[in-house]
GROMACS .gro file of C-alpha atoms in nm:
model
   97
    1UNK     CA    1  -1.729   0.430   1.751
    2UNK     CA    2  -1.861   0.417   1.399
    3UNK     CA    3  -1.685   0.734   1.318
    4UNK     CA    4  -1.356   0.580   1.430
    5UNK     CA    5  -1.412   0.273   1.210
    6UNK     CA    6  -1.502   0.492   0.910
    7UNK     CA    7  -1.178   0.685   0.970
    8UNK     CA    8  -0.965   0.364   0.976
    9UNK     CA    9  -1.143   0.237   0.659
   10UNK     CA   10  -1.060   0.578   0.490
   11UNK     CA   11  -0.691   0.550   0.603
   12UNK     CA   12  -0.675   0.194   0.464
   13UNK     CA   13  -0.817   0.306   0.130
   14UNK     CA   14  -0.569   0.590   0.118
   15UNK     CA   15  -0.278   0.348   0.180
   16UNK     CA   16  -0.424   0.115  -0.090
   17UNK     CA   17  -0.417   0.398  -0.346
   18UNK     CA   18  -0.056   0.501  -0.248
   19UNK     CA   19   0.065   0.138  -0.288
   20UNK     CA   20  -0.103   0.100  -0.622
   21UNK     CA   21   0.037   0.438  -0.759
   22UNK     CA   22   0.384   0.340  -0.626
   23UNK     CA   23   0.367  -0.003  -0.799
   24UNK     CA   24   0.260   0.151  -1.132
   25UNK     CA   25   0.531   0.411  -1.097
   26UNK     CA   26   0.792   0.139  -1.035
   27UNK     CA   27   0.680  -0.033  -1.353
   28UNK     CA   28   0.703   0.282  -1.550
   29UNK     CA   29   1.049   0.340  -1.434
   30UNK     CA   30   1.155  -0.021  -1.480
   31UNK     CA   31   1.044  -0.014  -1.848
   32UNK     CA   32   1.207   0.323  -1.902
   33UNK     CA   33   0.885   0.517  -1.971
   34UNK     CA   34   0.977   0.757  -1.691
   35UNK     CA   35   1.317   0.844  -1.582
   36UNK     CA   36   1.443   0.889  -1.224
   37UNK     CA   37   1.665   1.155  -1.362
   38UNK     CA   38   1.373   1.373  -1.392
   39UNK     CA   39   1.355   1.591  -1.071
   40UNK     CA   40   0.975   1.572  -1.038
   41UNK     CA   41   0.969   1.198  -1.086
   42UNK     CA   42   1.256   1.152  -0.845
   43UNK     CA   43   1.073   1.355  -0.583
   44UNK     CA   44   0.747   1.159  -0.623
   45UNK     CA   45   0.948   0.836  -0.617
   46UNK     CA   46   1.131   0.920  -0.295
   47UNK     CA   47   0.817   1.045  -0.134
   48UNK     CA   48   0.622   0.728  -0.214
   49UNK     CA   49   0.928   0.519  -0.110
   50UNK     CA   50   0.942   0.698   0.223
   51UNK     CA   51   0.572   0.635   0.279
   52UNK     CA   52   0.571   0.271   0.179
   53UNK     CA   53   0.914   0.137   0.295
   54UNK     CA   54   0.810   0.120   0.675
   55UNK     CA   55   0.512  -0.092   0.574
   56UNK     CA   56   0.709  -0.315   0.330
   57UNK     CA   57   1.018  -0.370   0.561
   58UNK     CA   58   0.863  -0.638   0.803
   59UNK     CA   59   0.717  -0.822   0.516
   60UNK     CA   60   1.028  -0.823   0.312
   61UNK     CA   61   1.215  -0.973   0.610
   62UNK     CA   62   0.952  -1.266   0.609
   63UNK     CA   63   0.921  -1.330   0.234
   64UNK     CA   64   1.196  -1.524   0.075
   65UNK     CA   65   1.383  -1.352  -0.224
   66UNK     CA   66   1.208  -1.417  -0.545
   67UNK     CA   67   1.477  -1.306  -0.789
   68UNK     CA   68   1.367  -0.980  -0.939
   69UNK     CA   69   0.998  -1.011  -0.851
   70UNK     CA   70   0.885  -0.818  -0.545
   71UNK     CA   71   0.553  -0.949  -0.398
   72UNK     CA   72   0.550  -0.724  -0.094
   73UNK     CA   73   0.296  -0.469  -0.238
   74UNK     CA   74   0.054  -0.757  -0.314
   75UNK     CA   75   0.099  -0.911   0.036
   76UNK     CA   76   0.036  -0.570   0.184
   77UNK     CA   77  -0.283  -0.504  -0.023
   78UNK     CA   78  -0.409  -0.861   0.072
   79UNK     CA   79  -0.359  -0.770   0.429
   80UNK     CA   80  -0.536  -0.442   0.386
   81UNK     CA   81  -0.833  -0.592   0.210
   82UNK     CA   82  -0.850  -0.861   0.481
   83UNK     CA   83  -0.849  -0.587   0.751
   84UNK     CA   84  -1.120  -0.391   0.565
   85UNK     CA   85  -1.351  -0.702   0.544
   86UNK     CA   86  -1.302  -0.784   0.911
   87UNK     CA   87  -1.376  -0.424   1.020
   88UNK     CA   88  -1.699  -0.412   0.791
   89UNK     CA   89  -1.826  -0.756   0.887
   90UNK     CA   90  -1.739  -0.756   1.264
   91UNK     CA   91  -1.662  -0.392   1.357
   92UNK     CA   92  -1.983  -0.240   1.268
   93UNK     CA   93  -2.195  -0.529   1.419
   94UNK     CA   94  -2.059  -0.451   1.754
   95UNK     CA   95  -2.111  -0.084   1.744
   96UNK     CA   96  -2.468   0.018   1.850
   97UNK     CA   97  -2.643   0.268   1.628
   0.00000   0.00000   0.00000
């Protein structure tokens, strides 16, 4: 059971890393440091978008529009951090060693 919890925590950390990379990439594209016209950047961008969009979509349906500000990645990261803390605090205490 502890191995399953470790695997879930690893997956949550990987998703956190992907969300942070996607957010930084979106800032670089927004400030014209990187161009979507570049095929490599476009492939990375579309791949990250395909990974994160299914996670973002339900939260975007709940959050009200904030103009040009997208708070969805921050909300997802807060949910992930909460899940990690719950698993660490309560999940491992239930598992016999």
